Coordinates of C-alpha atoms in Angstrom, one line a residue:
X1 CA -32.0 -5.5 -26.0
X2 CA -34.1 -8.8 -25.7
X3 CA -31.7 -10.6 -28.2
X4 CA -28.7 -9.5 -26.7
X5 CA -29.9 -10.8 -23.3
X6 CA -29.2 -14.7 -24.1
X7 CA -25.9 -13.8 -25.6
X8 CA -24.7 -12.3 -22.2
X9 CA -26.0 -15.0 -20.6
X10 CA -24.3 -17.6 -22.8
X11 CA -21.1 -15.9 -22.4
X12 CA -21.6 -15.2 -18.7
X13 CA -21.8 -18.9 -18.1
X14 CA -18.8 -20.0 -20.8
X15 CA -16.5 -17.6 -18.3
X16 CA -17.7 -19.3 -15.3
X17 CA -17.2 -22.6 -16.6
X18 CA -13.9 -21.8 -18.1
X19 CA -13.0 -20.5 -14.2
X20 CA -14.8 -22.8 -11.9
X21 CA -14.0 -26.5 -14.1
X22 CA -10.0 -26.4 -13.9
X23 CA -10.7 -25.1 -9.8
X24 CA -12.7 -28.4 -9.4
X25 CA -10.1 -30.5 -11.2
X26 CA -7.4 -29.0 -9.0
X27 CA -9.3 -29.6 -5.6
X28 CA -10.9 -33.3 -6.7
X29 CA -7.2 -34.4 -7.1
X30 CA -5.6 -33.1 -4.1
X31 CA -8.1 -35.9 -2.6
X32 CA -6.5 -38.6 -4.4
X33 CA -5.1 -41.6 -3.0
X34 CA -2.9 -42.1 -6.3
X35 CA 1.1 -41.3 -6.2
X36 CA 0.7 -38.9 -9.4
X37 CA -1.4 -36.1 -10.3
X38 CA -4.0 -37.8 -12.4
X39 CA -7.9 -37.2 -13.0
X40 CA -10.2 -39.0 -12.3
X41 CA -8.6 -39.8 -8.9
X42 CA -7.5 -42.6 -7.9
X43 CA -9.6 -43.6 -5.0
X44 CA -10.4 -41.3 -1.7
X45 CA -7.5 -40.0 0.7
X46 CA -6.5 -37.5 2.9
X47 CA -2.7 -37.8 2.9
X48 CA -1.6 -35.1 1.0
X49 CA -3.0 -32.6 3.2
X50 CA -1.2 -34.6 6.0
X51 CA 2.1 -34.5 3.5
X52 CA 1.5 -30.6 3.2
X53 CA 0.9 -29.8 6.3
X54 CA 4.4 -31.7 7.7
X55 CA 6.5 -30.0 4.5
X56 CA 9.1 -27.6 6.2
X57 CA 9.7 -25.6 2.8
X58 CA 6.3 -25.1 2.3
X59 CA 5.2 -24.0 6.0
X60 CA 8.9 -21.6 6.0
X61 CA 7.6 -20.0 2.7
X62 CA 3.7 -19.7 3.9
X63 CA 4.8 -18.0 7.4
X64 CA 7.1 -15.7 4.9
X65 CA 3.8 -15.1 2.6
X66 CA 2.0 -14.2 5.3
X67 CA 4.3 -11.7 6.9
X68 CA 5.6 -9.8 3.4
X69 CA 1.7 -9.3 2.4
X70 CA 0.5 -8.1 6.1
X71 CA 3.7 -5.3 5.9
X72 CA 2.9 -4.3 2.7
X73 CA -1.2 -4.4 2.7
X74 CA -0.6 -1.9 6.1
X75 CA 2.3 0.3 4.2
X76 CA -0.4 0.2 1.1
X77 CA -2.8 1.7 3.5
X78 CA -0.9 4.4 5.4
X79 CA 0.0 5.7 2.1
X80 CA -3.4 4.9 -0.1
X81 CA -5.2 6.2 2.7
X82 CA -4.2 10.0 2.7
X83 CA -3.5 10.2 -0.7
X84 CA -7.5 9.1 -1.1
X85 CA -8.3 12.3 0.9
X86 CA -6.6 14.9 -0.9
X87 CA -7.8 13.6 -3.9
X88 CA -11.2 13.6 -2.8
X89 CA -11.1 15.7 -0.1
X90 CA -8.5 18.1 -0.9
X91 CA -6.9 20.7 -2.5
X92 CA -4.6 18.9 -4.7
X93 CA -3.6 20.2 -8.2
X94 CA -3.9 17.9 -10.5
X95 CA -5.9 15.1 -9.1
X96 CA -6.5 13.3 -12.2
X97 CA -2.5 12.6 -12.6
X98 CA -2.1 12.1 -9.3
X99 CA -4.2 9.4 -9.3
X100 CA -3.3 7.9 -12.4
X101 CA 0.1 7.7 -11.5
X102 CA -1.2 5.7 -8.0
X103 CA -3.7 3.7 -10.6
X104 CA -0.1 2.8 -12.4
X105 CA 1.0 -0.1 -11.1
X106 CA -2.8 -1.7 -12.6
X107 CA -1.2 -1.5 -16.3
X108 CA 2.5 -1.5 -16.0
X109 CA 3.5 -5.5 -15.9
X110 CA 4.6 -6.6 -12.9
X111 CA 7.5 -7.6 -14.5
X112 CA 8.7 -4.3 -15.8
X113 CA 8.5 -3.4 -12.1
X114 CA 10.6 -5.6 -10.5
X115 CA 13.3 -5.4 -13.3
X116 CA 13.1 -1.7 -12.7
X117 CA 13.2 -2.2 -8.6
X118 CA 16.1 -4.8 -9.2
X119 CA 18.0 -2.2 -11.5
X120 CA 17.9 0.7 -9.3
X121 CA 17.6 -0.8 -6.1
X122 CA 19.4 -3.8 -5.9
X123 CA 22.2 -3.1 -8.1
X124 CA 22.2 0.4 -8.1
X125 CA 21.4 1.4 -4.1
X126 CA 22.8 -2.4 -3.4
X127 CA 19.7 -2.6 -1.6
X128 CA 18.7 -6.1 0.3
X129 CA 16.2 -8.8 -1.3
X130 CA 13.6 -8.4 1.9
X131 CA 13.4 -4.5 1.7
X132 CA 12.9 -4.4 -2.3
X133 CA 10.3 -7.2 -2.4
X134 CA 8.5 -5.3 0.0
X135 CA 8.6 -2.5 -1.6
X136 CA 7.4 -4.5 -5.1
X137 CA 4.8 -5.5 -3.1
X138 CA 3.8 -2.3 -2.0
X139 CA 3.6 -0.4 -5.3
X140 CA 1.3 -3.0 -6.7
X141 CA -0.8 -2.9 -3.9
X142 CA -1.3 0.7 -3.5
X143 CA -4.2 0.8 -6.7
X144 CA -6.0 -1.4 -4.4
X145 CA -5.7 1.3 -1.3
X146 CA -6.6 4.4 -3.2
X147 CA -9.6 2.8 -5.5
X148 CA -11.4 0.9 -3.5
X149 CA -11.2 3.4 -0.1
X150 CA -11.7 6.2 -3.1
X151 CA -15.0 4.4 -4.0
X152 CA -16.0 4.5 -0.4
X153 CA -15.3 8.0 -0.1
X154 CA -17.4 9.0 -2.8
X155 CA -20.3 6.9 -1.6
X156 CA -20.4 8.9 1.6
X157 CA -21.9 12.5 2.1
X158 CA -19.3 15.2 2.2
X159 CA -21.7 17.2 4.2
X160 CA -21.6 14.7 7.3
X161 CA -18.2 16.5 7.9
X162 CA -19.2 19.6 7.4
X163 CA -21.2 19.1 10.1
X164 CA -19.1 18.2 12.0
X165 CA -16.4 21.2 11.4
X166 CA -19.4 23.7 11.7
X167 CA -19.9 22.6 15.3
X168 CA -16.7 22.9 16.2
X169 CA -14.9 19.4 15.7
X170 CA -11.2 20.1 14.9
X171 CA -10.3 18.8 11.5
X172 CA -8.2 15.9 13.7
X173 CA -11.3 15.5 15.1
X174 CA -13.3 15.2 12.6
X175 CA -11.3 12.6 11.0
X176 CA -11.5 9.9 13.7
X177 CA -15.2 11.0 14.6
X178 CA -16.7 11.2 11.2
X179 CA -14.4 10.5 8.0
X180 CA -12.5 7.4 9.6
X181 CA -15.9 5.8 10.2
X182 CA -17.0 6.2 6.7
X183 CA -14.1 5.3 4.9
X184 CA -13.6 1.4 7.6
X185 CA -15.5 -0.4 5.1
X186 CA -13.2 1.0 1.7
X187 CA -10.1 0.4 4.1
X188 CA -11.1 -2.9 5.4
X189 CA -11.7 -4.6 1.8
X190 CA -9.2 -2.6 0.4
X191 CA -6.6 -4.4 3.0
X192 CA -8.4 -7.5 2.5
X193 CA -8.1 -7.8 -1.3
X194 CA -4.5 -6.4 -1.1
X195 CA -3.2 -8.7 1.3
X196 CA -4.9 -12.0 -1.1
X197 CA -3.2 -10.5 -4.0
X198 CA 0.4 -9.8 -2.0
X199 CA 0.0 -13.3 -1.0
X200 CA -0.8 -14.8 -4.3
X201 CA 1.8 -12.8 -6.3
X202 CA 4.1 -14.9 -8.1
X203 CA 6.0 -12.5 -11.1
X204 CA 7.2 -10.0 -8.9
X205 CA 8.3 -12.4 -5.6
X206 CA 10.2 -15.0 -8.6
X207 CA 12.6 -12.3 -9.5
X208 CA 12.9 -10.1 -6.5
X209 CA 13.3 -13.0 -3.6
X210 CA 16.4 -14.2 -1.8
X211 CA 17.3 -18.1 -1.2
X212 CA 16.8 -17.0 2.5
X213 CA 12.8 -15.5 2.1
X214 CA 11.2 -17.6 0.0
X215 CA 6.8 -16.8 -0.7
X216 CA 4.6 -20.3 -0.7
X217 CA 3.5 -19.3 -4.2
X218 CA 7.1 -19.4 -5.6
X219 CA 8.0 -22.5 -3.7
X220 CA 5.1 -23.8 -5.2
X221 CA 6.6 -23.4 -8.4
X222 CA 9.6 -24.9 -8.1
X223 CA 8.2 -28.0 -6.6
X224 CA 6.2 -28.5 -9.4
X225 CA 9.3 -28.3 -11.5
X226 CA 10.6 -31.3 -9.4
X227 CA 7.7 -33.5 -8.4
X228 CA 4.4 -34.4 -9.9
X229 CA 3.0 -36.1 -6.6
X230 CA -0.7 -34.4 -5.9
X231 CA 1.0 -32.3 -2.8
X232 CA 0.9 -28.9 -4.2
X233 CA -2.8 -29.3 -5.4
X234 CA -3.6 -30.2 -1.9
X235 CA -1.6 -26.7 -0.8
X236 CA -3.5 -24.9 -3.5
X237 CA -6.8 -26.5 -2.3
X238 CA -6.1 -24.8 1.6
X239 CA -5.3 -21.7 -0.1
X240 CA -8.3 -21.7 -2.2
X241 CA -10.6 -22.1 1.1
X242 CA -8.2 -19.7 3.1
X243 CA -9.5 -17.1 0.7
X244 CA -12.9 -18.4 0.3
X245 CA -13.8 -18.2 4.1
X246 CA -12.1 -14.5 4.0
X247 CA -14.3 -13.6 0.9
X248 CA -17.4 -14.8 3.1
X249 CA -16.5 -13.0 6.7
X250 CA -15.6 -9.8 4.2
X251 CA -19.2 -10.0 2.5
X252 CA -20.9 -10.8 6.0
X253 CA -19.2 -8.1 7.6
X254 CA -18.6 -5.5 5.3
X255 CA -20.2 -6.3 1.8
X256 CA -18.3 -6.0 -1.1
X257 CA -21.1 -5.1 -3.5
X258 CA -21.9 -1.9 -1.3
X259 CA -18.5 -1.2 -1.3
X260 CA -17.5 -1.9 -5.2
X261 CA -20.8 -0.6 -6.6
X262 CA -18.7 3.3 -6.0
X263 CA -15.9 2.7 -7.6
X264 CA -17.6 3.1 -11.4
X265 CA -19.7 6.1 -10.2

């Protein structure tokens, strides 16, 4: 165990550098005062956060990011939500494949999802871009709903509601008095980590979106394809401390290691 120690730790440290150095490269440019994306930086300058921040294209697209992943991370959770309860809670013949097939979306590529929601939904039901993509969306983030609020679940103490049934508390009851109370910190990460990844999804939103609803990370995307000024590394930069500061007001609040330390139990 001692000699495998140092090896852990070497790689540990490989993966964080391999995450962390491109991230710094990214964020020391988008203070540039150059034209181009180049690194080192030339010089120190604030203007393409000024030039991001006045971009109509990319403010339409982040107002549409942020509405598609709110709609789906709350559809994610009125559906994750109950299904987490009978699989845990109730009665529910097979569990296992129930919750594999809700654990699905985690190993089919997103890819093979949205050509399968454009097939039978677009072209087959003649469906609208809007409803589709939300419910790609949706579907991908409905592993996030049942897992993490499953790993909650199992962390609390079945006999609390018990309790509460065997003095009397209507099952209703004893949902918003007892189970709903244990499960707000699964539901609250769980919504939190599902909206970040609705909002950061680009394979699923490049093939199912419309010219009229565009996301900020597909717009993203295309400007690159047509500019090489540091603007989109200064849009990538708010993003990156968008999530940041929700990562910290989640781990203040709720804690994420409390809450993820269930879900291998």
């Amino acid at each position: 165990m001692k000699t495998s120690r140092p090896v852990a730790a070497s790689l540990a440290v490989a993966g964080y550098i391999i995450m962390i150095v491109p991230i710094l490269f990214v964020v020391a440019t988008a203070f540039t005062g150059g034209r181009t994306l180049r690194f080192p930086p030339e010089g120190f300058s604030l203007q393409w956060f000024e030039a991001a921040l006045n971009y109509d294209p990319f403010i339409s697209a982040l107002l549409s990011s942020l509405q598609l992943a709110l709609i789906a991370t709350v559809l994610a959770l009125l559906i994750g939500v109950p299904v987490t309860l009978a699989i845990h809670r109730g009665r529910l013949p097979g569990k296992g494949l129930v919750e594999g097939l809700f654990l699905s979306p985690l190993i089919v590529p997103e890819l093979v999802v949205g050509l399968a929601l454009y097939q039978q939904l677009m072209i087959g039901l003649r469906l609208d871009n809007f409803p589709v993509l939300l419910i790609g969306h949706t579907v991908l983030m409905l592993p996030y709903a049942v897992r993490v609020t499953g790993a909650s679940l199992a962390l609390a103490d079945p006999g609390i509601e018990e309790a509460a049934r065997g003095l009397g508390a209507s099952p209703l009851r004893a949902f918003f008095s007892v189970t709903l109370p244990l499960l707000r910190p699964g539901i609250f990460s769980a919504g939190l980590l599902s909206f970040v990844t609705s909002f950061n999804n680009v394979p699923l939103s490049l093939l199912l979106q419309s010219r009229d609803f565009r996301t900020l990370p597909v717009t993203m995307l295309d400007y690159v394809q047509q500019s090489y000024d540091p603007m989109v590394a200064a849009t990538s930069t708010i993003i990156l401390a968008g999530t940041v500061v929700i990562a910290v007001i989640a781990e203040r609040t709720v804690g994420f290691a409390r809450i993820f330390g269930g879900i291998n139990r």
